[in-house]
Amino acid sequence: MKKRITLLTLLISNLSFANTYLSSEQIPNGLYILPPPPKEKSAAFNADKSVYVRPEIASKKSDWNEAIEITDLNNIDELFSDVVGFKITEENTPKTVELLRSVVALINSQVVKNTKQYYNRQRPFVYFNTHSCTPEKENSLKKNGDYPSGHSATGWALALILSEIYPERKEEILKRGYKIGEYGIICGVHWKSSVDAGRLLGSSIVSALHSSREFNQDLEKSRNEIRKKISENSWINTVYAPTYMVNIDNKWFLVDCWHSRILWNDKLDENLSNWKIMENKFSSHTLAYDGKKYWATEDTEHGRIVFYTFDGKDFKEFSSIDNLGRRTHRTIFDKERNQFMLLSATTGYFWRISIKDNKAKIDSHVKLPYSHPANDNHFEIRSFTIHDGLIYFVSSKSTPEILVTKNNKELTEVKRIPVSQDFQNMQEIYFFPDGKVFISSDYKKVAILEKIEGIKSAKNMYDAFEFVASPYFISAYKNNYIIPEIGYKTEENNSYGLNGVGLWQYKNGKIKKIKELIKFTSENIENKNKKSEIKFQVY
């Protein structure tokens, strides 16, 4: 009888709320909507326990640190700014922030609280007598029930609303909203069933909000605000240091290095705001695919490689490997050996990685045979190329030679080819089908050679072609070639050049630009501001 009285009290409770979008009668009540949490020893509870990962294991994964950061649900900017591409703050988007914070307050004060109090479900870290990812909050968490997850309900509700405001980024926004709930599982503060219940409650509150005229009016104001903000943020529709573009399985992929994003799309669209986001949490240079299931890119500034799968709609990160040296800079898939190959530029480490049983595993690790001081700022082997069973490693200022090795586990050295002064800081070695080789180097230095040995005395041929900046990594597309160009300033050269991607035709040792694939633009303040957000690795 006592339980029934408590339930009745909670059902008719009428807490105050800052915004008047909904009356107390219109607010969804979790005690009506949700089933009770799983009972101990039930199949559902066993499923919850099977998902739990103990902190000594979970803390070694990158998601653990992300879960620690995503704690303040009022910090809308921290939650969603990176997926929408601009700051969501009181100064930048006041109407949107006010709308979303009102929803946060509504969910926390009236939608979730009563249900949590009634069930008072024990949290995973308490049940297993261990700790969470936020030990400083554990005392308060122990007094606050697990079911349903407030973070999950709020994150999902905010994502649903924000995806209506900015539908061009719907998939990325919903993916983030879903991830906010998953962080509770990773952190050890929520069972999976509690997270699922939170999402259901979040959907219910958004559905109810659409019955409110005031909410719909504020939603339209927010849409207008975001439309204006998109038009002001010119960096979204430009590239800044595009290092790689490729067409794989009729999908276009663009690595926009200094904007810290990898974009993809089913069609070639000049409006980059229409492209989907594969990754936007770190800076990369290349992308590799095994031709079947797995994709990989390097997190350059943090010495990592990150792996993804594609479910037909979205790319999902499923694994990563850390501590692979400084500036992981080039990733290639070796079809012959069924391995991903990765090069860390400023430590000269070469890694072979395979995926077995859906887990990434290091097969071998070799340090390139160079002698140079550990603090040598001019040592940076940015790239390598596989050709006719050999691997060609580009030169650097500290190592003015092309290192040629066998494509074996030991990287058995075959020869070293000295390079002329113009090509002592290479970016790309690319062999055309007729055996001629394209070489690019900092800054605005290009050569096309009959044989690679010609690099010993090669002169810069840049002015003979139609480049507008420094060409970077090349990819083949049908009978032509995709060449990105990056415009930037060096110590020796103050000419920035333009940033963009072109489609080029190759014939008889000459290349000719056919058309622009990604519009060439000059650097602006928006580009610089976005680049400044890159979290560089510190040593």
mmCIF file of C-alpha atoms in Angstrom, residues 36-207:
data_model
loop_
_atom_site.group_PDB
_atom_site.id
_atom_site.type_symbol
_atom_site.label_atom_id
_atom_site.label_comp_id
_atom_site.label_asym_id
_atom_site.label_seq_id
_atom_site.Cartn_x
_atom_site.Cartn_y
_atom_site.Cartn_z
ATOM 1 C CA PRO A 36 9.811 -1.106 -14.655
ATOM 2 C CA PRO A 37 13.571 -1.682 -14.771
ATOM 3 C CA PRO A 38 14.688 -5.325 -15.156
ATOM 4 C CA LYS A 39 14.547 -7.420 -12.009
ATOM 5 C CA GLU A 40 17.695 -9.061 -10.737
ATOM 6 C CA LYS A 41 18.278 -12.562 -12.154
ATOM 7 C CA SER A 42 16.009 -11.778 -15.118
ATOM 8 C CA ALA A 43 17.238 -12.248 -18.683
ATOM 9 C CA ALA A 44 17.061 -8.484 -19.222
ATOM 10 C CA PHE A 45 19.239 -7.818 -16.164
ATOM 11 C CA ASN A 46 21.748 -10.444 -17.290
ATOM 12 C CA ALA A 47 21.889 -8.602 -20.623
ATOM 13 C CA ASP A 48 22.624 -5.388 -18.717
ATOM 14 C CA LYS A 49 25.459 -7.044 -16.824
ATOM 15 C CA SER A 50 26.936 -8.528 -20.000
ATOM 16 C CA VAL A 51 27.385 -5.036 -21.475
ATOM 17 C CA TYR A 52 29.138 -3.637 -18.408
ATOM 18 C CA VAL A 53 32.908 -3.177 -18.749
ATOM 19 C CA ARG A 54 35.022 -2.864 -15.620
ATOM 20 C CA PRO A 55 36.842 0.489 -15.260
ATOM 21 C CA GLU A 56 40.347 -0.992 -15.412
ATOM 22 C CA ILE A 57 39.518 -2.109 -18.977
ATOM 23 C CA ALA A 58 37.167 0.700 -20.032
ATOM 24 C CA SER A 59 39.615 3.410 -18.910
ATOM 25 C CA LYS A 60 42.100 2.293 -21.588
ATOM 26 C CA LYS A 61 39.684 3.236 -24.378
ATOM 27 C CA SER A 62 39.328 6.703 -25.901
ATOM 28 C CA ASP A 63 35.581 6.709 -25.144
ATOM 29 C CA TRP A 64 36.389 6.784 -21.427
ATOM 30 C CA ASN A 65 37.950 10.247 -21.622
ATOM 31 C CA GLU A 66 35.141 11.459 -23.866
ATOM 32 C CA ALA A 67 32.616 10.232 -21.284
ATOM 33 C CA ILE A 68 34.382 12.263 -18.590
ATOM 34 C CA GLU A 69 34.137 15.421 -20.706
ATOM 35 C CA ILE A 70 30.416 15.062 -21.498
ATOM 36 C CA THR A 71 28.927 15.754 -18.085
ATOM 37 C CA ASP A 72 27.368 19.221 -18.165
ATOM 38 C CA LEU A 73 24.134 18.998 -20.145
ATOM 39 C CA ASN A 74 23.699 22.773 -20.040
ATOM 40 C CA ASN A 75 26.920 23.168 -22.013
ATOM 41 C CA ILE A 76 25.223 22.786 -25.389
ATOM 42 C CA ASP A 77 28.355 23.996 -27.157
ATOM 43 C CA GLU A 78 30.467 21.170 -25.742
ATOM 44 C CA LEU A 79 27.834 18.606 -26.643
ATOM 45 C CA PHE A 80 27.104 19.536 -30.253
ATOM 46 C CA SER A 81 29.246 22.348 -31.680
ATOM 47 C CA ASP A 82 31.750 20.055 -33.376
ATOM 48 C CA VAL A 83 29.033 18.187 -35.283
ATOM 49 C CA VAL A 84 27.218 21.317 -36.473
ATOM 50 C CA GLY A 85 30.426 23.150 -37.332
ATOM 51 C CA PHE A 86 30.057 26.324 -35.258
ATOM 52 C CA LYS A 87 29.757 27.455 -31.661
ATOM 53 C CA ILE A 88 26.381 27.071 -29.927
ATOM 54 C CA THR A 89 26.780 29.668 -27.197
ATOM 55 C CA GLU A 90 24.783 32.514 -25.655
ATOM 56 C CA GLU A 91 26.906 34.978 -27.613
ATOM 57 C CA ASN A 92 26.806 33.137 -30.937
ATOM 58 C CA THR A 93 23.333 31.539 -31.034
ATOM 59 C CA PRO A 94 21.314 32.933 -28.081
ATOM 60 C CA LYS A 95 17.864 31.804 -29.267
ATOM 61 C CA THR A 96 19.006 28.244 -29.865
ATOM 62 C CA VAL A 97 20.776 28.037 -26.519
ATOM 63 C CA GLU A 98 17.700 29.366 -24.685
ATOM 64 C CA LEU A 99 15.448 26.845 -26.422
ATOM 65 C CA LEU A 100 17.692 23.846 -25.749
ATOM 66 C CA ARG A 101 18.422 24.795 -22.147
ATOM 67 C CA SER A 102 14.703 25.088 -21.519
ATOM 68 C CA VAL A 103 14.330 21.503 -22.703
ATOM 69 C CA VAL A 104 17.217 20.407 -20.451
ATOM 70 C CA ALA A 105 15.517 22.018 -17.446
ATOM 71 C CA LEU A 106 12.169 20.464 -18.292
ATOM 72 C CA ILE A 107 13.583 16.956 -18.573
ATOM 73 C CA ASN A 108 15.688 17.162 -15.430
ATOM 74 C CA SER A 109 13.038 18.753 -13.223
ATOM 75 C CA GLN A 110 9.856 17.023 -14.294
ATOM 76 C CA VAL A 111 10.335 14.237 -16.817
ATOM 77 C CA VAL A 112 13.105 12.130 -15.273
ATOM 78 C CA LYS A 113 13.305 13.059 -11.608
ATOM 79 C CA ASN A 114 10.067 11.476 -10.388
ATOM 80 C CA THR A 115 10.730 8.179 -12.122
ATOM 81 C CA LYS A 116 14.275 8.027 -10.760
ATOM 82 C CA GLN A 117 13.021 8.681 -7.228
ATOM 83 C CA TYR A 118 10.350 6.013 -7.461
ATOM 84 C CA TYR A 119 12.507 3.156 -8.735
ATOM 85 C CA ASN A 120 15.778 4.270 -7.089
ATOM 86 C CA ARG A 121 17.677 1.703 -9.139
ATOM 87 C CA GLN A 122 21.246 0.950 -8.096
ATOM 88 C CA ARG A 123 23.922 2.094 -10.547
ATOM 89 C CA PRO A 124 26.420 -0.362 -12.126
ATOM 90 C CA PHE A 125 29.516 0.938 -10.316
ATOM 91 C CA VAL A 126 27.681 0.535 -7.001
ATOM 92 C CA TYR A 127 26.361 -2.927 -7.865
ATOM 93 C CA PHE A 128 29.840 -4.167 -8.837
ATOM 94 C CA ASN A 129 31.507 -2.309 -5.938
ATOM 95 C CA THR A 130 33.948 -0.514 -8.206
ATOM 96 C CA HIS A 131 34.265 3.071 -9.503
ATOM 97 C CA SER A 132 33.004 5.218 -12.376
ATOM 98 C CA CYS A 133 34.789 7.608 -14.740
ATOM 99 C CA THR A 134 33.857 10.518 -12.434
ATOM 100 C CA PRO A 135 34.811 9.406 -8.892
ATOM 101 C CA GLU A 136 34.316 12.936 -7.539
ATOM 102 C CA LYS A 137 30.595 12.640 -8.300
ATOM 103 C CA GLU A 138 30.003 9.161 -6.973
ATOM 104 C CA ASN A 139 28.597 10.160 -3.579
ATOM 105 C CA SER A 140 25.803 12.162 -5.191
ATOM 106 C CA LEU A 141 25.260 9.527 -7.878
ATOM 107 C CA LYS A 142 24.739 6.847 -5.243
ATOM 108 C CA LYS A 143 21.805 8.865 -3.877
ATOM 109 C CA ASN A 144 20.337 9.450 -7.334
ATOM 110 C CA GLY A 145 18.622 6.508 -9.039
ATOM 111 C CA ASP A 146 19.833 5.007 -12.304
ATOM 112 C CA TYR A 147 16.501 4.453 -14.086
ATOM 113 C CA PRO A 148 15.926 6.094 -16.494
ATOM 114 C CA SER A 149 19.140 7.790 -17.609
ATOM 115 C CA GLY A 150 18.721 11.559 -17.521
ATOM 116 C CA HIS A 151 21.752 12.090 -19.758
ATOM 117 C CA SER A 152 20.342 9.688 -22.321
ATOM 118 C CA ALA A 153 16.886 11.304 -22.259
ATOM 119 C CA THR A 154 18.344 14.789 -22.529
ATOM 120 C CA GLY A 155 20.995 14.004 -25.124
ATOM 121 C CA TRP A 156 18.468 12.265 -27.362
ATOM 122 C CA ALA A 157 15.813 14.985 -26.972
ATOM 123 C CA LEU A 158 18.350 17.730 -27.757
ATOM 124 C CA ALA A 159 19.564 15.804 -30.795
ATOM 125 C CA LEU A 160 16.021 15.339 -32.119
ATOM 126 C CA ILE A 161 15.306 19.060 -31.767
ATOM 127 C CA LEU A 162 18.654 20.202 -33.117
ATOM 128 C CA SER A 163 18.292 17.898 -36.135
ATOM 129 C CA GLU A 164 15.023 19.693 -36.941
ATOM 130 C CA ILE A 165 16.780 23.032 -36.649
ATOM 131 C CA TYR A 166 19.694 21.951 -38.854
ATOM 132 C CA PRO A 167 18.474 18.980 -40.968
ATOM 133 C CA GLU A 168 21.561 19.040 -43.221
ATOM 134 C CA ARG A 169 23.501 17.621 -40.269
ATOM 135 C CA LYS A 170 20.707 15.332 -39.057
ATOM 136 C CA GLU A 171 22.658 12.082 -39.179
ATOM 137 C CA GLU A 172 25.713 13.500 -37.407
ATOM 138 C CA ILE A 173 23.585 15.217 -34.744
ATOM 139 C CA LEU A 174 21.522 12.111 -34.005
ATOM 140 C CA LYS A 175 24.689 10.050 -33.853
ATOM 141 C CA ARG A 176 26.044 12.402 -31.173
ATOM 142 C CA GLY A 177 22.757 12.375 -29.254
ATOM 143 C CA TYR A 178 22.843 8.578 -29.220
ATOM 144 C CA LYS A 179 26.483 8.615 -28.113
ATOM 145 C CA ILE A 180 25.685 10.840 -25.109
ATOM 146 C CA GLY A 181 23.585 7.986 -23.732
ATOM 147 C CA GLU A 182 26.293 5.430 -24.483
ATOM 148 C CA TYR A 183 28.770 7.459 -22.442
ATOM 149 C CA GLY A 184 26.768 6.578 -19.315
ATOM 150 C CA ILE A 185 27.337 2.874 -20.000
ATOM 151 C CA ILE A 186 31.037 3.410 -20.706
ATOM 152 C CA CYS A 187 31.394 5.458 -17.522
ATOM 153 C CA GLY A 188 29.731 2.771 -15.393
ATOM 154 C CA VAL A 189 26.966 5.047 -14.112
ATOM 155 C CA HIS A 190 24.078 3.559 -16.138
ATOM 156 C CA TRP A 191 22.800 0.168 -17.186
ATOM 157 C CA LYS A 192 21.998 -0.254 -20.862
ATOM 158 C CA SER A 193 18.276 -0.694 -20.158
ATOM 159 C CA SER A 194 18.290 2.628 -18.307
ATOM 160 C CA VAL A 195 19.914 4.333 -21.278
ATOM 161 C CA ASP A 196 17.355 2.816 -23.664
ATOM 162 C CA ALA A 197 14.537 3.973 -21.376
ATOM 163 C CA GLY A 198 16.037 7.466 -21.351
ATOM 164 C CA ARG A 199 15.922 7.676 -25.132
ATOM 165 C CA LEU A 200 12.277 6.598 -25.142
ATOM 166 C CA LEU A 201 11.468 9.291 -22.613
ATOM 167 C CA GLY A 202 13.439 11.851 -24.629
ATOM 168 C CA SER A 203 11.415 11.018 -27.741
ATOM 169 C CA SER A 204 8.190 11.360 -25.750
ATOM 170 C CA ILE A 205 9.039 14.843 -24.489
ATOM 171 C CA VAL A 206 9.931 16.063 -28.011
ATOM 172 C CA SER A 207 6.652 14.700 -29.329
#
